[in-house]
Amino acid sequence: EELAVSAKHCRGPPAVFRGQELVSAGGNVVEMILRPTHVVDPPVEVLPREGQLSRLVDEIAIEKSRGGRVLCLAMTQRDAETLSQWLVAKGIRADYLHCKLTTPKRSEVLRKLQEGKLDVLVGVNLLREGLDLPEVSLVAVLDADKEGFLRSDRALIQGVGRAARNAEGRAIFFAD
């Protein structure tokens, strides 16, 4: 017998391809997502929330020794500020990024990360989409299993996408 194979190629975010595309494919869908870098999606490790901060410090040290940078996604702007201050007190070159910073200040913080003057950038939703930072080799998501807009499936996928700009990129979800 002949095997008829039909393919429908789609571009755009994965969440866009539901509804009519699934109907037209008769429910037979294989989803392969290629990032703009053509790098395969990074591996995602899920670790317990208990002890997440001490584990985060260990993971930051690993990435720093490899010459990588870390994006850390917190739940709130206040969490981002507090965590970055805590990391600085631990001797880690860190800063935070959120919508209350002016555009020039945001650009300055991102430039410092790219230049290696920062090892960690802590943020909320500004770190989810649209940032092309190939220096980032680890995305760490604190409290990944807590409910909220910034912890939806789509938000978590977008967060992991920040590590996909680096061939050695990986992500850690701290979740129970």
PDB file of C-alpha atoms in Angstrom:
ATOM      1  CA  GLU A   1       0.000   0.000   0.000  1.00  0.00           C
ATOM      2  CA  GLU A   2       1.010   3.544  -0.562  1.00  0.00           C
ATOM      3  CA  LEU A   3       1.501   5.739   2.437  1.00  0.00           C
ATOM      4  CA  ALA A   4       0.284   9.246   1.841  1.00  0.00           C
ATOM      5  CA  VAL A   5       2.032  11.827   3.957  1.00  0.00           C
ATOM      6  CA  SER A   6       0.846  15.366   4.068  1.00  0.00           C
ATOM      7  CA  ALA A   7       2.546  18.106   5.969  1.00  0.00           C
ATOM      8  CA  LYS A   8       1.434  21.479   7.133  1.00  0.00           C
ATOM      9  CA  HIS A   9       4.225  23.819   8.100  1.00  0.00           C
ATOM     10  CA  CYS A  10       3.379  26.562  10.588  1.00  0.00           C
ATOM     11  CA  ARG A  11       5.395  29.438  11.975  1.00  0.00           C
ATOM     12  CA  GLY A  12       4.806  31.275  15.206  1.00  0.00           C
ATOM     13  CA  PRO A  13       4.338  30.535  18.893  1.00  0.00           C
ATOM     14  CA  PRO A  14       3.163  27.008  19.722  1.00  0.00           C
ATOM     15  CA  ALA A  15      -0.005  28.255  21.427  1.00  0.00           C
ATOM     16  CA  VAL A  16      -1.202  29.715  18.112  1.00  0.00           C
ATOM     17  CA  PHE A  17      -1.531  26.324  16.399  1.00  0.00           C
ATOM     18  CA  ARG A  18      -4.675  24.885  17.851  1.00  0.00           C
ATOM     19  CA  GLY A  19      -8.214  24.851  16.581  1.00  0.00           C
ATOM     20  CA  GLN A  20      -8.477  24.745  12.772  1.00  0.00           C
ATOM     21  CA  GLU A  21      -4.940  23.425  12.195  1.00  0.00           C
ATOM     22  CA  LEU A  22      -5.699  20.406  14.386  1.00  0.00           C
ATOM     23  CA  VAL A  23      -9.036  19.826  12.674  1.00  0.00           C
ATOM     24  CA  SER A  24      -7.500  20.013   9.191  1.00  0.00           C
ATOM     25  CA  ALA A  25      -4.808  17.520  10.213  1.00  0.00           C
ATOM     26  CA  GLY A  26      -7.420  15.029  11.356  1.00  0.00           C
ATOM     27  CA  GLY A  27      -5.912  15.012  14.842  1.00  0.00           C
ATOM     28  CA  ASN A  28      -2.627  13.511  13.585  1.00  0.00           C
ATOM     29  CA  VAL A  29      -0.110  16.114  14.620  1.00  0.00           C
ATOM     30  CA  VAL A  30       3.588  15.941  15.278  1.00  0.00           C
ATOM     31  CA  GLU A  31       4.850  19.154  16.752  1.00  0.00           C
ATOM     32  CA  MET A  32       8.481  20.058  16.193  1.00  0.00           C
ATOM     33  CA  ILE A  33       9.486  23.465  17.337  1.00  0.00           C
ATOM     34  CA  LEU A  34      12.655  25.026  15.990  1.00  0.00           C
ATOM     35  CA  ARG A  35      13.813  28.142  17.707  1.00  0.00           C
ATOM     36  CA  PRO A  36      15.118  31.080  15.612  1.00  0.00           C
ATOM     37  CA  THR A  37      18.636  29.938  16.512  1.00  0.00           C
ATOM     38  CA  HIS A  38      17.889  26.432  15.169  1.00  0.00           C
ATOM     39  CA  VAL A  39      19.062  25.145  18.538  1.00  0.00           C
ATOM     40  CA  VAL A  40      16.969  22.371  20.053  1.00  0.00           C
ATOM     41  CA  ASP A  41      14.903  23.317  23.100  1.00  0.00           C
ATOM     42  CA  PRO A  42      17.038  23.228  26.234  1.00  0.00           C
ATOM     43  CA  PRO A  43      16.640  20.455  28.786  1.00  0.00           C
ATOM     44  CA  VAL A  44      14.410  21.313  31.729  1.00  0.00           C
ATOM     45  CA  GLU A  45      15.140  19.905  35.160  1.00  0.00           C
ATOM     46  CA  VAL A  46      12.535  20.025  37.931  1.00  0.00           C
ATOM     47  CA  LEU A  47      13.927  20.336  41.441  1.00  0.00           C
ATOM     48  CA  PRO A  48      12.129  20.664  44.796  1.00  0.00           C
ATOM     49  CA  ARG A  49      11.218  24.147  45.997  1.00  0.00           C
ATOM     50  CA  GLU A  50      12.660  23.397  49.411  1.00  0.00           C
ATOM     51  CA  GLY A  51      16.228  24.673  49.424  1.00  0.00           C
ATOM     52  CA  GLN A  52      15.769  26.424  46.078  1.00  0.00           C
ATOM     53  CA  LEU A  53      17.860  29.450  47.026  1.00  0.00           C
ATOM     54  CA  SER A  54      20.902  27.483  48.165  1.00  0.00           C
ATOM     55  CA  ARG A  55      20.626  25.287  45.058  1.00  0.00           C
ATOM     56  CA  LEU A  56      20.290  28.433  42.912  1.00  0.00           C
ATOM     57  CA  VAL A  57      23.563  29.770  44.354  1.00  0.00           C
ATOM     58  CA  ASP A  58      25.259  26.450  43.492  1.00  0.00           C
ATOM     59  CA  GLU A  59      23.878  26.528  39.935  1.00  0.00           C
ATOM     60  CA  ILE A  60      24.995  30.140  39.484  1.00  0.00           C
ATOM     61  CA  ALA A  61      28.535  29.120  40.481  1.00  0.00           C
ATOM     62  CA  ILE A  62      28.471  26.305  37.901  1.00  0.00           C
ATOM     63  CA  GLU A  63      27.348  28.641  35.110  1.00  0.00           C
ATOM     64  CA  LYS A  64      29.822  31.332  36.142  1.00  0.00           C
ATOM     65  CA  SER A  65      32.686  28.804  35.986  1.00  0.00           C
ATOM     66  CA  ARG A  66      31.606  27.957  32.417  1.00  0.00           C
ATOM     67  CA  GLY A  67      31.418  31.618  31.419  1.00  0.00           C
ATOM     68  CA  GLY A  68      27.622  31.598  31.259  1.00  0.00           C
ATOM     69  CA  ARG A  69      25.004  33.917  32.699  1.00  0.00           C
ATOM     70  CA  VAL A  70      21.795  33.186  34.573  1.00  0.00           C
ATOM     71  CA  LEU A  71      18.279  34.535  34.265  1.00  0.00           C
ATOM     72  CA  CYS A  72      16.198  33.937  37.353  1.00  0.00           C
ATOM     73  CA  LEU A  73      12.417  34.342  37.127  1.00  0.00           C
ATOM     74  CA  ALA A  74      10.711  35.416  40.347  1.00  0.00           C
ATOM     75  CA  MET A  75       6.992  35.767  41.055  1.00  0.00           C
ATOM     76  CA  THR A  76       6.815  39.500  41.810  1.00  0.00           C
ATOM     77  CA  GLN A  77       8.791  42.689  41.277  1.00  0.00           C
ATOM     78  CA  ARG A  78       9.448  42.843  44.997  1.00  0.00           C
ATOM     79  CA  ASP A  79      10.743  39.249  44.952  1.00  0.00           C
ATOM     80  CA  ALA A  80      13.068  40.154  42.079  1.00  0.00           C
ATOM     81  CA  GLU A  81      14.505  43.133  43.939  1.00  0.00           C
ATOM     82  CA  THR A  82      14.858  41.230  47.222  1.00  0.00           C
ATOM     83  CA  LEU A  83      16.493  38.220  45.584  1.00  0.00           C
ATOM     84  CA  SER A  84      18.971  40.324  43.623  1.00  0.00           C
ATOM     85  CA  GLN A  85      19.959  42.152  46.830  1.00  0.00           C
ATOM     86  CA  TRP A  86      20.323  38.800  48.632  1.00  0.00           C
ATOM     87  CA  LEU A  87      22.526  37.468  45.834  1.00  0.00           C
ATOM     88  CA  VAL A  88      24.708  40.596  45.928  1.00  0.00           C
ATOM     89  CA  ALA A  89      25.098  40.126  49.700  1.00  0.00           C
ATOM     90  CA  LYS A  90      26.341  36.592  48.901  1.00  0.00           C
ATOM     91  CA  GLY A  91      29.032  38.076  46.634  1.00  0.00           C
ATOM     92  CA  ILE A  92      27.228  37.329  43.363  1.00  0.00           C
ATOM     93  CA  ARG A  93      27.118  40.018  40.682  1.00  0.00           C
ATOM     94  CA  ALA A  94      23.359  40.352  40.272  1.00  0.00           C
ATOM     95  CA  ASP A  95      20.704  42.916  39.425  1.00  0.00           C
ATOM     96  CA  TYR A  96      16.991  42.969  38.721  1.00  0.00           C
ATOM     97  CA  LEU A  97      14.839  44.001  35.811  1.00  0.00           C
ATOM     98  CA  HIS A  98      11.168  44.920  35.830  1.00  0.00           C
ATOM     99  CA  CYS A  99       8.730  47.380  34.292  1.00  0.00           C
ATOM    100  CA  LYS A 100       9.253  50.088  36.918  1.00  0.00           C
ATOM    101  CA  LEU A 101      12.774  50.684  35.596  1.00  0.00           C
ATOM    102  CA  THR A 102      13.151  53.269  32.879  1.00  0.00           C
ATOM    103  CA  THR A 103      14.019  52.067  29.390  1.00  0.00           C
ATOM    104  CA  PRO A 104      17.590  53.468  29.570  1.00  0.00           C
ATOM    105  CA  LYS A 105      18.109  51.717  32.933  1.00  0.00           C
ATOM    106  CA  ARG A 106      16.781  48.428  31.508  1.00  0.00           C
ATOM    107  CA  SER A 107      19.169  48.733  28.561  1.00  0.00           C
ATOM    108  CA  GLU A 108      22.072  49.426  30.922  1.00  0.00           C
ATOM    109  CA  VAL A 109      21.278  46.358  33.052  1.00  0.00           C
ATOM    110  CA  LEU A 110      20.992  44.119  29.972  1.00  0.00           C
ATOM    111  CA  ARG A 111      24.263  45.487  28.581  1.00  0.00           C
ATOM    112  CA  LYS A 112      26.019  44.712  31.893  1.00  0.00           C
ATOM    113  CA  LEU A 113      24.774  41.130  31.686  1.00  0.00           C
ATOM    114  CA  GLN A 114      25.957  40.787  28.085  1.00  0.00           C
ATOM    115  CA  GLU A 115      29.370  42.265  28.883  1.00  0.00           C
ATOM    116  CA  GLY A 116      29.868  39.896  31.824  1.00  0.00           C
ATOM    117  CA  LYS A 117      29.676  42.611  34.475  1.00  0.00           C
ATOM    118  CA  LEU A 118      26.668  40.752  35.895  1.00  0.00           C
ATOM    119  CA  ASP A 119      26.313  37.008  36.367  1.00  0.00           C
ATOM    120  CA  VAL A 120      22.622  36.958  37.242  1.00  0.00           C
ATOM    121  CA  LEU A 121      19.603  38.944  36.186  1.00  0.00           C
ATOM    122  CA  VAL A 122      16.474  38.488  38.275  1.00  0.00           C
ATOM    123  CA  GLY A 123      13.152  39.517  36.852  1.00  0.00           C
ATOM    124  CA  VAL A 124       9.500  38.796  36.348  1.00  0.00           C
ATOM    125  CA  ASN A 125       7.701  38.940  33.010  1.00  0.00           C
ATOM    126  CA  LEU A 126      10.188  41.204  31.205  1.00  0.00           C
ATOM    127  CA  LEU A 127      12.529  38.240  31.070  1.00  0.00           C
ATOM    128  CA  ARG A 128       9.947  35.980  29.420  1.00  0.00           C
ATOM    129  CA  GLU A 129       9.828  37.011  25.800  1.00  0.00           C
ATOM    130  CA  GLY A 130      11.661  39.044  23.230  1.00  0.00           C
ATOM    131  CA  LEU A 131      15.113  38.945  24.795  1.00  0.00           C
ATOM    132  CA  ASP A 132      17.888  37.569  22.662  1.00  0.00           C
ATOM    133  CA  LEU A 133      20.698  36.916  25.116  1.00  0.00           C
ATOM    134  CA  PRO A 134      22.956  34.116  23.844  1.00  0.00           C
ATOM    135  CA  GLU A 135      25.181  34.596  26.897  1.00  0.00           C
ATOM    136  CA  VAL A 136      22.447  33.121  29.099  1.00  0.00           C
ATOM    137  CA  SER A 137      23.059  29.428  29.677  1.00  0.00           C
ATOM    138  CA  LEU A 138      20.643  28.885  32.578  1.00  0.00           C
ATOM    139  CA  VAL A 139      17.099  30.006  33.212  1.00  0.00           C
ATOM    140  CA  ALA A 140      16.014  29.279  36.773  1.00  0.00           C
ATOM    141  CA  VAL A 141      12.310  29.598  37.579  1.00  0.00           C
ATOM    142  CA  LEU A 142      11.616  29.932  41.285  1.00  0.00           C
ATOM    143  CA  ASP A 143       8.281  28.688  42.604  1.00  0.00           C
ATOM    144  CA  ALA A 144       7.456  27.344  39.142  1.00  0.00           C
ATOM    145  CA  ASP A 145       4.417  25.458  40.389  1.00  0.00           C
ATOM    146  CA  LYS A 146       2.688  28.385  42.064  1.00  0.00           C
ATOM    147  CA  GLU A 147      -0.500  29.511  40.388  1.00  0.00           C
ATOM    148  CA  GLY A 148      -0.612  32.769  38.507  1.00  0.00           C
ATOM    149  CA  PHE A 149      -0.391  34.431  35.124  1.00  0.00           C
ATOM    150  CA  LEU A 150       3.400  34.292  35.146  1.00  0.00           C
ATOM    151  CA  ARG A 151       3.377  30.551  35.778  1.00  0.00           C
ATOM    152  CA  SER A 152       1.040  29.489  32.988  1.00  0.00           C
ATOM    153  CA  ASP A 153       2.224  26.830  30.528  1.00  0.00           C
ATOM    154  CA  ARG A 154       2.871  29.491  27.925  1.00  0.00           C
ATOM    155  CA  ALA A 155       4.792  31.752  30.325  1.00  0.00           C
ATOM    156  CA  LEU A 156       7.004  28.868  31.431  1.00  0.00           C
ATOM    157  CA  ILE A 157       7.704  27.855  27.814  1.00  0.00           C
ATOM    158  CA  GLN A 158       8.632  31.446  26.980  1.00  0.00           C
ATOM    159  CA  GLY A 159      10.935  31.561  29.994  1.00  0.00           C
ATOM    160  CA  VAL A 160      12.716  28.391  28.907  1.00  0.00           C
ATOM    161  CA  GLY A 161      13.073  29.963  25.460  1.00  0.00           C
ATOM    162  CA  ARG A 162      15.559  32.464  26.903  1.00  0.00           C
ATOM    163  CA  ALA A 163      17.988  29.555  27.435  1.00  0.00           C
ATOM    164  CA  ALA A 164      17.429  28.331  23.865  1.00  0.00           C
ATOM    165  CA  ARG A 165      19.654  31.098  22.520  1.00  0.00           C
ATOM    166  CA  ASN A 166      22.655  29.244  23.920  1.00  0.00           C
ATOM    167  CA  ALA A 167      23.731  25.851  22.544  1.00  0.00           C
ATOM    168  CA  GLU A 168      24.535  24.738  26.118  1.00  0.00           C
ATOM    169  CA  GLY A 169      21.387  26.330  27.546  1.00  0.00           C
ATOM    170  CA  ARG A 170      19.291  24.635  30.189  1.00  0.00           C
ATOM    171  CA  ALA A 171      16.441  25.452  32.530  1.00  0.00           C
ATOM    172  CA  ILE A 172      15.561  24.569  36.080  1.00  0.00           C
ATOM    173  CA  PHE A 173      12.044  24.721  37.498  1.00  0.00           C
ATOM    174  CA  PHE A 174      11.928  24.767  41.268  1.00  0.00           C
ATOM    175  CA  ALA A 175       8.572  23.109  41.893  1.00  0.00           C
ATOM    176  CA  ASP A 176       6.866  20.526  44.052  1.00  0.00           C
TER     177      ASP A 176
END
